[in-house]
């Protein structure tokens, strides 16, 4: 993370989800603790792939499947934001 | 027809590699040992729903069930509703999974395959009759009851042999497959589980979901490498930065691959891109190299009749639900699919059935699913649903739909309206729905 990168906000990641997936909702409507997949936002595995592409474009790192971690990363907007914050390169 | 009346579970030499993980090659002997170990532990029952996520766990589960004379039920839809409907039909069914977080409404057995130590190897490789029912694969029916498609062992084995001939998988050059499709899907089942069991090929069992996973997986397996994937995943791989190890071949299925994307993939990875044509009911039946045109060539021993009935060794004849133009006995062109069918994420649903579920929800007086026109081209395109439900919120309706509908077909948005613009005979025309949508967008 470079010095001039600001901290990743939940709003910014919510906006990335809305844009990448063309969700018919606003970023404010995504609840930080609500599950993104299944219950909650109801995203599926194709969406996960799209989110991964958007993340690599915006934040400069590639998502990988990690033993048992993938579910955790996508568990909620809050978790995803935290994950991006610790892995981003731009 | 193939002459043999039975086939070995794994008709390969003991030391041939059937599955691969990072730093580990699972030979036929090791695989059979793992299957025997699990077979000794499996519960009694004639049917097992194999829900394992990991490809190796799935394959070991499949083989163990066959050793125990059990029939594998394969369903992509793992909603409690679907599992309960399977139980109604197969009362003694139990579920098998490697996911500790899975809650199954069925009698459940948890397993996670551990590679055996070489010293404990036991080599039991049973003969299985060609006509024996090995697996049942399900599609969503138009009446709410899942449609069962029975696969005999002989049909599965012979189709693998056909695929190996088509894709040059030979004893001297066994293919190393990295598959991005789940094993419960007929396409993934055939290409990443059955091929390595029956023909000279191995399949990768580590992660292969994100582009970065796939790049690592391809580096981890020897040449010749075959990537088994889908159009959406090819698109993601082309957009990612990942460098791929030399690829002998890319195989795509589940949705049409557009020629420009096939060309881009062939150039970027210096490879050849093929598509398989098939359906859950009949499995893989034909292939084409996408850049060469729109004509499909049948697998060597698959025959299509004039009215598109598929015949193959030991397989139940089945009429395709797609509209095809027969060119000769071995070639055909696809003209389209039935209007009622929606395909998403490699799965099919019937619109009539989705609408039936929607209008069956408490408080929903009328309802209709709408398919966006660019569903095949836009990866993020999903269905919408219009409902007349004065007493219920969109949120509550979504909650009720979950558990009844396979997730990819859940509407991205539930739109409440005062009434649906049905015509005199109660039909909703595309035009009327289009007008309704644009009036909402303007509001």
Coordinates of C-alpha atoms in Angstrom, one line a residue:
Chain A
X1 CA 0.0 0.0 0.0
X2 CA 1.4 3.3 -1.0
X3 CA 1.5 6.4 1.2
X4 CA -1.1 8.3 -0.7
X5 CA -3.7 5.5 -0.8
X6 CA -6.5 6.2 1.5
X7 CA -8.1 3.6 3.8
X8 CA -10.6 1.3 2.0
X9 CA -14.1 2.2 3.0
X10 CA -17.1 0.0 3.1
X11 CA -18.9 2.5 0.9
X12 CA -16.3 2.3 -1.7
X13 CA -16.3 -1.5 -1.9
X14 CA -20.1 -1.5 -1.9
X15 CA -20.0 0.9 -4.9
X16 CA -17.6 -1.5 -6.6
X17 CA -20.0 -4.4 -6.1
X18 CA -22.9 -2.3 -7.4
X19 CA -20.9 -1.3 -10.5
X20 CA -19.3 -4.6 -11.2
X21 CA -22.5 -6.6 -10.9
X22 CA -24.9 -4.0 -12.2
X23 CA -26.9 -4.5 -9.0
X24 CA -30.2 -2.7 -9.1
X25 CA -29.6 -1.1 -5.8
X26 CA -27.5 1.7 -4.3
X27 CA -24.2 1.2 -2.4
X28 CA -25.9 2.5 0.8
X29 CA -28.5 -0.3 0.6
X30 CA -25.8 -3.0 1.2
X31 CA -25.7 -3.8 4.9
X32 CA -22.1 -4.1 6.1
X33 CA -22.8 -7.3 8.1
X34 CA -25.3 -8.9 5.7
X35 CA -24.1 -12.1 3.9
X36 CA -23.2 -11.4 0.3
X37 CA -23.9 -14.9 -0.9
X38 CA -27.0 -17.1 -0.3
X39 CA -29.1 -15.4 2.3
X40 CA -28.6 -11.6 2.2
X41 CA -27.6 -10.2 -1.2
X42 CA -28.0 -13.6 -2.9
X43 CA -24.9 -13.5 -5.1
X44 CA -23.5 -16.7 -6.8
X45 CA -20.2 -18.1 -8.0
X46 CA -20.3 -16.2 -11.3
X47 CA -20.6 -13.0 -9.4
X48 CA -17.6 -14.0 -7.3
X49 CA -15.5 -14.2 -10.5
X50 CA -16.7 -10.8 -11.6
X51 CA -15.9 -9.3 -8.2
X52 CA -12.5 -10.8 -8.3
X53 CA -11.8 -9.1 -11.7
X54 CA -13.1 -5.8 -10.4
X55 CA -10.9 -6.0 -7.3
X56 CA -7.8 -6.8 -9.3
X57 CA -8.4 -3.8 -11.6
X58 CA -9.1 -1.4 -8.8
X59 CA -6.8 -2.6 -6.0
X60 CA -4.1 -4.4 -7.9
X61 CA -4.1 -7.8 -6.4
X62 CA -5.5 -11.2 -7.5
X63 CA -7.9 -13.2 -5.3
X64 CA -6.9 -16.9 -4.7
X65 CA -8.8 -19.7 -3.2
X66 CA -7.4 -20.3 0.2
X67 CA -8.3 -23.3 2.3
X68 CA -11.6 -22.4 4.0
X69 CA -10.9 -18.7 3.6
X70 CA -12.9 -17.8 0.5
X71 CA -16.2 -18.1 2.3
X72 CA -14.9 -15.9 5.0
X73 CA -13.7 -13.2 2.7
X74 CA -17.0 -13.0 1.0
X75 CA -19.0 -13.5 4.1
X76 CA -20.0 -9.8 4.3
X77 CA -19.1 -6.4 3.0
X78 CA -17.2 -5.7 6.2
X79 CA -15.0 -8.8 5.7
X80 CA -14.4 -8.1 2.1
X81 CA -13.4 -4.5 2.8
X82 CA -11.0 -5.7 5.5
X83 CA -9.5 -8.3 3.1
X84 CA -9.0 -5.7 0.4
X85 CA -7.4 -3.3 2.9
X86 CA -4.7 -5.8 3.9
X87 CA -4.0 -7.0 0.4
X88 CA -4.3 -4.0 -1.9
X89 CA -1.2 -2.8 -3.8
X90 CA -2.8 0.4 -5.2
Chain B
X1 CA -22.4 -51.3 -29.2
X2 CA -19.4 -52.1 -27.1
X3 CA -18.9 -55.8 -26.7
X4 CA -18.0 -56.0 -23.1
X5 CA -20.8 -56.8 -20.6
X6 CA -18.9 -55.3 -17.7
X7 CA -16.0 -52.8 -17.0
X8 CA -13.6 -52.4 -14.2
X9 CA -14.3 -49.5 -11.9
X10 CA -10.9 -48.0 -12.9
X11 CA -9.6 -49.8 -16.0
X12 CA -6.1 -48.3 -15.7
X13 CA -2.8 -49.6 -14.5
X14 CA -2.1 -49.4 -10.8
X15 CA 0.7 -46.8 -11.1
X16 CA -1.1 -44.5 -13.6
X17 CA -2.0 -41.1 -12.2
X18 CA -5.7 -40.4 -12.1
X19 CA -5.9 -37.3 -9.9
X20 CA -3.4 -34.5 -9.0
X21 CA -3.0 -32.1 -6.1
X22 CA -0.2 -29.7 -5.3
X23 CA 2.8 -31.9 -4.9
X24 CA 0.8 -35.1 -4.9
X25 CA -0.1 -37.5 -7.7
X26 CA -2.9 -40.0 -6.9
X27 CA -2.4 -43.2 -8.7
X28 CA -5.1 -45.7 -9.7
X29 CA -4.0 -47.9 -6.8
X30 CA -4.1 -45.1 -4.2
X31 CA -7.5 -44.0 -5.5
X32 CA -8.9 -47.5 -5.2
X33 CA -7.5 -47.8 -1.7
X34 CA -9.1 -44.6 -0.7
X35 CA -12.5 -45.7 -2.2
X36 CA -12.3 -49.0 -0.4
X37 CA -11.6 -47.3 2.9
X38 CA -14.6 -45.0 2.5
X39 CA -16.8 -47.9 1.2
X40 CA -16.3 -49.7 4.5
X41 CA -17.6 -46.7 6.4
X42 CA -20.6 -45.6 4.2
X43 CA -24.1 -46.0 5.7
X44 CA -26.5 -48.5 4.2
X45 CA -28.9 -47.3 1.6
X46 CA -29.5 -47.7 -2.1
X47 CA -29.1 -44.0 -3.0
X48 CA -26.5 -41.4 -2.0
X49 CA -26.6 -37.7 -2.9
X50 CA -22.9 -36.9 -3.5
X51 CA -22.5 -33.2 -2.5
X52 CA -18.7 -33.2 -2.1
X53 CA -17.2 -29.9 -3.2
X54 CA -13.6 -31.2 -3.6
X55 CA -13.2 -33.1 -6.8
X56 CA -11.1 -35.9 -5.1
X57 CA -13.7 -36.3 -2.3
X58 CA -16.4 -36.4 -4.9
X59 CA -14.6 -39.1 -7.0
X60 CA -13.7 -41.2 -4.0
X61 CA -17.4 -40.9 -2.9
X62 CA -18.6 -42.0 -6.3
X63 CA -16.3 -45.0 -6.4
X64 CA -17.0 -46.0 -2.8
X65 CA -20.7 -45.9 -3.5
X66 CA -20.3 -48.1 -6.6
X67 CA -18.3 -50.6 -4.5
X68 CA -21.2 -50.7 -2.1
X69 CA -23.7 -51.1 -5.0
X70 CA -25.2 -47.7 -4.3
X71 CA -26.5 -45.3 -6.9
X72 CA -25.0 -41.7 -6.9
X73 CA -27.5 -38.9 -7.2
X74 CA -26.0 -35.7 -8.7
X75 CA -27.7 -32.4 -8.2
X76 CA -26.3 -28.9 -8.7
X77 CA -29.2 -27.6 -6.8
X78 CA -28.5 -28.3 -3.1
X79 CA -31.3 -26.4 -1.6
X80 CA -33.1 -28.1 1.3
X81 CA -36.2 -28.1 -0.9
X82 CA -34.4 -30.1 -3.6
X83 CA -32.9 -32.5 -1.1
X84 CA -36.3 -33.1 0.5
X85 CA -37.9 -33.8 -2.9
X86 CA -35.2 -36.3 -3.6
X87 CA -36.0 -38.0 -0.3
X88 CA -39.6 -38.3 -1.3
X89 CA -38.6 -40.1 -4.4
X90 CA -35.8 -42.2 -2.9
X91 CA -36.8 -42.8 0.8
X92 CA -33.6 -44.4 1.9
X93 CA -31.3 -41.8 0.4
X94 CA -28.5 -40.3 2.5
X95 CA -26.2 -37.3 1.7
X96 CA -22.4 -37.3 1.5
X97 CA -20.4 -34.1 1.8
X98 CA -17.0 -32.8 2.7
X99 CA -18.3 -29.5 3.9
X100 CA -18.6 -29.4 7.7
X101 CA -20.8 -26.3 7.4
X102 CA -23.4 -28.0 5.2
X103 CA -26.8 -28.6 6.9
X104 CA -28.6 -31.4 5.1
X105 CA -32.2 -32.3 5.8
X106 CA -31.2 -35.9 5.0
X107 CA -29.4 -38.7 6.9
X108 CA -25.9 -37.4 6.5
X109 CA -22.4 -38.7 6.2
X110 CA -19.3 -36.4 6.3
X111 CA -16.1 -37.5 4.6
X112 CA -12.8 -35.9 3.7
X113 CA -10.5 -38.2 1.7
X114 CA -7.1 -38.7 3.1
X115 CA -4.4 -39.9 0.6
X116 CA -3.3 -43.4 1.8
X117 CA 0.1 -44.4 2.9
X118 CA 1.6 -46.6 0.2
X119 CA 2.1 -49.5 2.7
X120 CA -1.6 -49.9 3.3
X121 CA -2.6 -50.2 -0.4
X122 CA -5.3 -52.7 -1.2
X123 CA -6.2 -53.2 -4.8
X124 CA -9.8 -54.0 -5.2
X125 CA -11.0 -53.0 -8.7
X126 CA -14.5 -54.5 -9.1
X127 CA -16.1 -55.4 -12.4
X128 CA -19.3 -53.4 -12.9
X129 CA -22.0 -54.6 -15.3
X130 CA -22.5 -52.3 -18.2
X131 CA -26.2 -52.1 -17.6
X132 CA -25.9 -51.2 -13.9
X133 CA -27.5 -48.0 -12.8
X134 CA -24.4 -45.9 -11.7
X135 CA -25.7 -42.4 -11.4
X136 CA -28.9 -40.3 -11.7
X137 CA -28.5 -36.7 -12.7
X138 CA -31.3 -34.2 -12.2
X139 CA -32.8 -31.3 -14.1
X140 CA -35.6 -29.0 -13.1
X141 CA -38.9 -30.3 -14.4
X142 CA -41.8 -28.2 -15.5
X143 CA -44.1 -29.7 -12.8
X144 CA -42.0 -28.9 -9.8
X145 CA -40.6 -32.5 -9.5
X146 CA -37.0 -32.8 -10.5
X147 CA -36.6 -34.9 -13.7
X148 CA -34.3 -37.9 -13.2
X149 CA -31.9 -39.0 -16.0
X150 CA -30.5 -42.4 -15.4
X151 CA -26.9 -43.2 -16.4
X152 CA -25.8 -46.8 -16.7
X153 CA -22.1 -47.6 -16.0
X154 CA -21.6 -48.8 -19.6
X155 CA -23.0 -45.6 -21.1
X156 CA -20.6 -43.5 -18.9
X157 CA -17.6 -45.6 -19.7
X158 CA -18.2 -45.7 -23.4
X159 CA -18.8 -42.0 -23.7
X160 CA -15.4 -41.4 -21.9
X161 CA -13.8 -43.6 -24.5
X162 CA -15.4 -41.6 -27.3
X163 CA -14.3 -38.3 -25.7
X164 CA -10.7 -39.6 -25.4
X165 CA -10.7 -40.5 -29.1
X166 CA -12.0 -37.1 -30.0
X167 CA -9.5 -35.2 -27.8
X168 CA -6.4 -37.3 -28.5
X169 CA -6.0 -38.7 -25.0
X170 CA -3.7 -41.6 -25.5
X171 CA -1.6 -44.1 -23.4
X172 CA 1.6 -42.5 -24.7
X173 CA 0.4 -39.0 -24.0
X174 CA -2.1 -38.9 -21.2
X175 CA -3.9 -35.6 -20.8
X176 CA -3.6 -33.6 -17.6
X177 CA -6.9 -31.9 -17.1
X178 CA -7.5 -28.7 -15.0
X179 CA -11.3 -28.3 -14.7
X180 CA -13.1 -25.2 -13.5
X181 CA -16.6 -26.8 -13.4
X182 CA -18.1 -28.6 -10.4
X183 CA -18.2 -32.4 -10.5
X184 CA -22.0 -32.6 -9.9
X185 CA -22.7 -30.9 -13.2
X186 CA -22.9 -33.4 -16.1
X187 CA -20.2 -31.6 -18.0
X188 CA -17.8 -31.5 -15.1
X189 CA -18.7 -35.0 -14.1
X190 CA -17.8 -36.4 -17.5
X191 CA -14.7 -34.4 -18.1
X192 CA -13.0 -34.1 -14.7
X193 CA -14.2 -37.3 -12.9
X194 CA -15.1 -40.0 -15.4
X195 CA -12.3 -39.3 -18.0
X196 CA -9.5 -39.8 -15.5
X197 CA -11.1 -43.0 -14.2
X198 CA -11.6 -44.5 -17.6
X199 CA -9.1 -43.2 -20.1
X200 CA -5.5 -41.9 -20.2
X201 CA -6.0 -38.6 -18.3
X202 CA -5.5 -37.1 -14.9
X203 CA -7.6 -34.4 -13.3
X204 CA -6.5 -31.6 -11.0
X205 CA -8.3 -31.6 -7.6
X206 CA -6.9 -28.4 -6.1
X207 CA -8.5 -25.0 -6.3
X208 CA -9.3 -23.8 -9.8
X209 CA -11.8 -21.0 -9.4
X210 CA -10.1 -17.7 -9.7
X211 CA -7.8 -16.9 -12.7
X212 CA -4.8 -17.0 -10.3
X213 CA -5.8 -20.5 -9.0
X214 CA -6.0 -21.7 -12.6
X215 CA -2.6 -20.3 -13.5
X216 CA -1.0 -22.1 -10.4
X217 CA -2.9 -25.3 -11.2
X218 CA -1.7 -25.4 -14.8
X219 CA 1.9 -24.8 -13.6
X220 CA 1.5 -27.7 -11.2
X221 CA 0.6 -30.3 -13.8
X222 CA 2.7 -31.7 -16.6
X223 CA 2.0 -31.2 -20.3
X224 CA -0.1 -31.9 -22.3
X225 CA -2.5 -29.7 -20.4
X226 CA -6.2 -29.4 -21.1
X227 CA -8.3 -26.7 -19.5
X228 CA -12.0 -27.6 -19.0
X229 CA -13.9 -24.4 -18.6
X230 CA -16.9 -22.2 -19.6
X231 CA -17.3 -19.0 -21.7
X232 CA -17.6 -16.8 -18.7
X233 CA -14.5 -18.3 -17.1
X234 CA -12.5 -17.9 -20.4
X235 CA -13.6 -14.2 -20.4
X236 CA -12.3 -13.8 -16.8
X237 CA -9.0 -15.5 -17.7
X238 CA -8.5 -13.3 -20.7
X239 CA -9.1 -10.2 -18.6
X240 CA -6.8 -11.3 -15.8
X241 CA -3.0 -10.8 -15.8
X242 CA -2.2 -14.4 -15.1
X243 CA 0.3 -16.1 -17.4
X244 CA -0.8 -19.6 -18.2
X245 CA 1.6 -22.6 -18.7
X246 CA 1.5 -24.0 -22.3
X247 CA -2.0 -25.3 -23.0
X248 CA -2.5 -28.1 -25.5
X249 CA -6.3 -27.5 -25.6
X250 CA -9.1 -25.6 -24.1
X251 CA -12.6 -27.2 -23.8
X252 CA -15.6 -25.1 -23.2
X253 CA -19.3 -25.9 -22.7
X254 CA -22.5 -24.9 -20.9
X255 CA -23.2 -21.8 -23.1
X256 CA -22.3 -20.7 -26.6
X257 CA -18.7 -19.5 -27.0
X258 CA -18.5 -16.5 -29.3
X259 CA -16.0 -16.8 -32.1
X260 CA -14.2 -13.6 -31.2
X261 CA -13.5 -14.9 -27.7
X262 CA -12.3 -18.3 -29.0
X263 CA -10.0 -16.5 -31.4
X264 CA -8.6 -14.3 -28.6
X265 CA -8.0 -17.3 -26.4
X266 CA -6.3 -19.3 -29.2
X267 CA -4.0 -16.4 -29.9
X268 CA -3.2 -15.4 -26.3
X269 CA -2.5 -18.9 -25.1
X270 CA -1.2 -20.4 -28.4
X271 CA -3.8 -23.2 -28.1
X272 CA -6.8 -24.7 -29.8
X273 CA -10.3 -24.0 -28.3
X274 CA -13.0 -26.6 -28.6
X275 CA -16.6 -26.7 -27.5
X276 CA -18.5 -29.7 -26.3
X277 CA -22.2 -29.9 -27.1
X278 CA -24.3 -31.9 -24.7
X279 CA -27.1 -31.8 -22.2
X280 CA -27.7 -33.3 -18.8
X281 CA -30.0 -35.9 -20.3
X282 CA -27.6 -37.2 -22.8
X283 CA -24.1 -36.1 -21.7
X284 CA -21.5 -34.8 -24.1
X285 CA -22.4 -35.8 -27.7
X286 CA -20.5 -33.6 -30.1
X287 CA -17.7 -31.1 -30.4
X288 CA -16.4 -28.4 -32.7
X289 CA -13.3 -26.2 -32.8
X290 CA -15.1 -22.8 -32.4
X291 CA -12.9 -20.9 -34.9
X292 CA -13.7 -23.4 -37.6
X293 CA -17.4 -22.6 -37.8
X294 CA -20.8 -23.6 -36.5
X295 CA -20.9 -27.3 -37.5
X296 CA -20.8 -29.9 -34.8
X297 CA -19.3 -33.3 -35.2
X298 CA -20.9 -36.2 -33.3
X299 CA -18.7 -38.2 -30.9
X300 CA -17.5 -41.3 -32.8
X301 CA -20.3 -43.7 -31.6
X302 CA -23.1 -41.2 -31.0
X303 CA -25.9 -41.1 -33.6
X304 CA -28.6 -38.5 -34.1
X305 CA -31.7 -39.4 -35.9
X306 CA -33.5 -36.9 -38.2
X307 CA -35.7 -35.8 -35.4
X308 CA -32.7 -35.2 -33.1
X309 CA -33.0 -38.3 -31.0
X310 CA -29.6 -39.2 -29.5
X311 CA -28.4 -42.8 -29.5
X312 CA -25.1 -44.1 -28.0
X313 CA -23.7 -47.3 -26.5
X314 CA -25.8 -48.4 -23.4
X315 CA -27.5 -45.0 -23.3
X316 CA -31.2 -44.4 -23.1
X317 CA -32.3 -42.8 -26.4
X318 CA -33.3 -39.2 -25.8
X319 CA -34.7 -36.3 -27.9
X320 CA -32.7 -33.1 -27.6
X321 CA -34.6 -30.1 -26.4
X322 CA -32.6 -27.9 -28.8
X323 CA -33.7 -27.3 -32.3
X324 CA -31.0 -28.8 -34.7
X325 CA -30.5 -29.0 -38.4
X326 CA -29.1 -32.4 -39.4
X327 CA -26.5 -32.1 -42.1
X328 CA -25.7 -35.8 -42.3
X329 CA -25.4 -38.7 -39.8
X330 CA -22.3 -37.2 -38.2
X331 CA -22.8 -33.4 -38.4
X332 CA -25.4 -30.9 -37.3
X333 CA -26.0 -27.2 -36.8
X334 CA -27.7 -25.7 -33.7
X335 CA -30.7 -23.5 -34.5
X336 CA -31.8 -22.5 -31.1
X337 CA -33.4 -23.7 -27.9
X338 CA -36.9 -23.9 -26.7
X339 CA -38.3 -20.6 -25.6
X340 CA -39.3 -21.8 -22.1
X341 CA -35.7 -22.8 -21.2
X342 CA -33.4 -20.4 -19.3
X343 CA -29.7 -21.2 -19.0
X344 CA -27.6 -19.6 -16.3
X345 CA -24.3 -20.8 -14.7
X346 CA -24.5 -24.0 -16.8
X347 CA -27.9 -24.9 -15.3
X348 CA -31.3 -24.9 -16.9
X349 CA -34.6 -23.9 -15.6
X350 CA -38.1 -23.7 -17.1
X351 CA -39.7 -20.3 -17.0
X352 CA -43.1 -21.9 -16.5
X353 CA -41.8 -23.7 -13.4
X354 CA -40.1 -20.6 -12.0
X355 CA -43.4 -18.7 -12.5
X356 CA -45.3 -21.5 -10.8
X357 CA -43.0 -21.2 -7.8
X358 CA -43.3 -17.4 -7.7
X359 CA -47.1 -17.4 -7.9
X360 CA -47.2 -20.2 -5.2
X361 CA -45.8 -17.9 -2.6
X362 CA -48.2 -16.7 0.1
X363 CA -49.6 -13.3 -0.7
X364 CA -48.4 -13.3 -4.4
X365 CA -51.5 -12.8 -6.5
X366 CA -49.7 -12.8 -9.8
X367 CA -46.1 -12.9 -10.9
X368 CA -43.8 -13.3 -13.8
X369 CA -40.1 -13.8 -14.3
X370 CA -38.4 -11.8 -17.0
X371 CA -35.3 -12.9 -19.0
X372 CA -33.0 -10.0 -20.0
X373 CA -32.4 -10.1 -23.8
X374 CA -28.6 -10.1 -23.3
X375 CA -28.5 -13.1 -20.9
X376 CA -26.0 -15.0 -23.0
X377 CA -23.6 -12.2 -23.4
X378 CA -23.5 -10.3 -20.1
X379 CA -22.0 -12.3 -17.3
X380 CA -23.8 -10.3 -14.6
X381 CA -27.2 -10.6 -16.3
X382 CA -29.8 -12.3 -14.1
X383 CA -33.6 -12.7 -14.1
X384 CA -36.0 -10.1 -12.8
X385 CA -39.4 -10.8 -11.3
X386 CA -42.6 -8.7 -11.4
X387 CA -45.1 -9.5 -8.7
X388 CA -48.5 -8.3 -7.7
X389 CA -48.4 -8.7 -3.9
X390 CA -50.0 -5.8 -2.0
X391 CA -49.5 -7.4 1.4
X392 CA -45.8 -8.5 1.1
X393 CA -42.5 -6.7 0.6
X394 CA -40.0 -7.5 -2.1
X395 CA -37.6 -8.6 0.7
X396 CA -40.1 -11.1 2.1
X397 CA -40.8 -12.5 -1.4
X398 CA -37.0 -13.0 -2.0
X399 CA -36.7 -14.8 1.3
X400 CA -39.5 -17.2 0.3
X401 CA -38.0 -17.8 -3.1
X402 CA -34.6 -18.9 -1.5
X403 CA -34.6 -22.5 -0.8
X404 CA -37.1 -23.1 -3.6
X405 CA -35.1 -21.9 -6.5
X406 CA -31.6 -22.7 -7.6
X407 CA -29.6 -19.6 -6.6
X408 CA -28.5 -18.5 -10.2
X409 CA -32.2 -18.2 -11.1
X410 CA -33.2 -16.0 -8.1
X411 CA -34.3 -12.7 -9.4
X412 CA -31.8 -9.9 -9.0
X413 CA -34.7 -7.7 -8.2
X414 CA -38.3 -8.3 -7.3
X415 CA -40.5 -5.5 -8.6
X416 CA -43.9 -4.9 -7.1
X417 CA -46.6 -3.6 -9.4
X418 CA -50.3 -3.0 -9.1
X419 CA -51.1 -5.5 -11.9
X420 CA -49.4 -7.3 -14.7
X421 CA -50.4 -6.2 -18.2
X422 CA -52.0 -9.5 -19.3
X423 CA -53.9 -9.5 -22.6
X424 CA -57.4 -10.9 -23.2
X425 CA -56.2 -14.5 -23.1
X426 CA -54.2 -13.9 -19.9
X427 CA -50.8 -13.9 -21.7
X428 CA -48.0 -11.5 -21.0
X429 CA -46.4 -10.4 -24.2
X430 CA -42.7 -9.3 -24.4
X431 CA -43.9 -5.9 -25.6
X432 CA -46.2 -5.4 -22.6
X433 CA -43.5 -6.4 -20.1
X434 CA -41.0 -4.2 -21.9
X435 CA -43.3 -1.2 -21.6
X436 CA -43.9 -2.0 -17.9
X437 CA -40.1 -2.1 -17.3
X438 CA -39.4 1.2 -19.0
X439 CA -42.3 2.9 -17.2
X440 CA -40.7 1.8 -13.9
X441 CA -37.3 3.1 -15.0
X442 CA -38.7 6.5 -15.7
X443 CA -40.6 6.7 -12.5

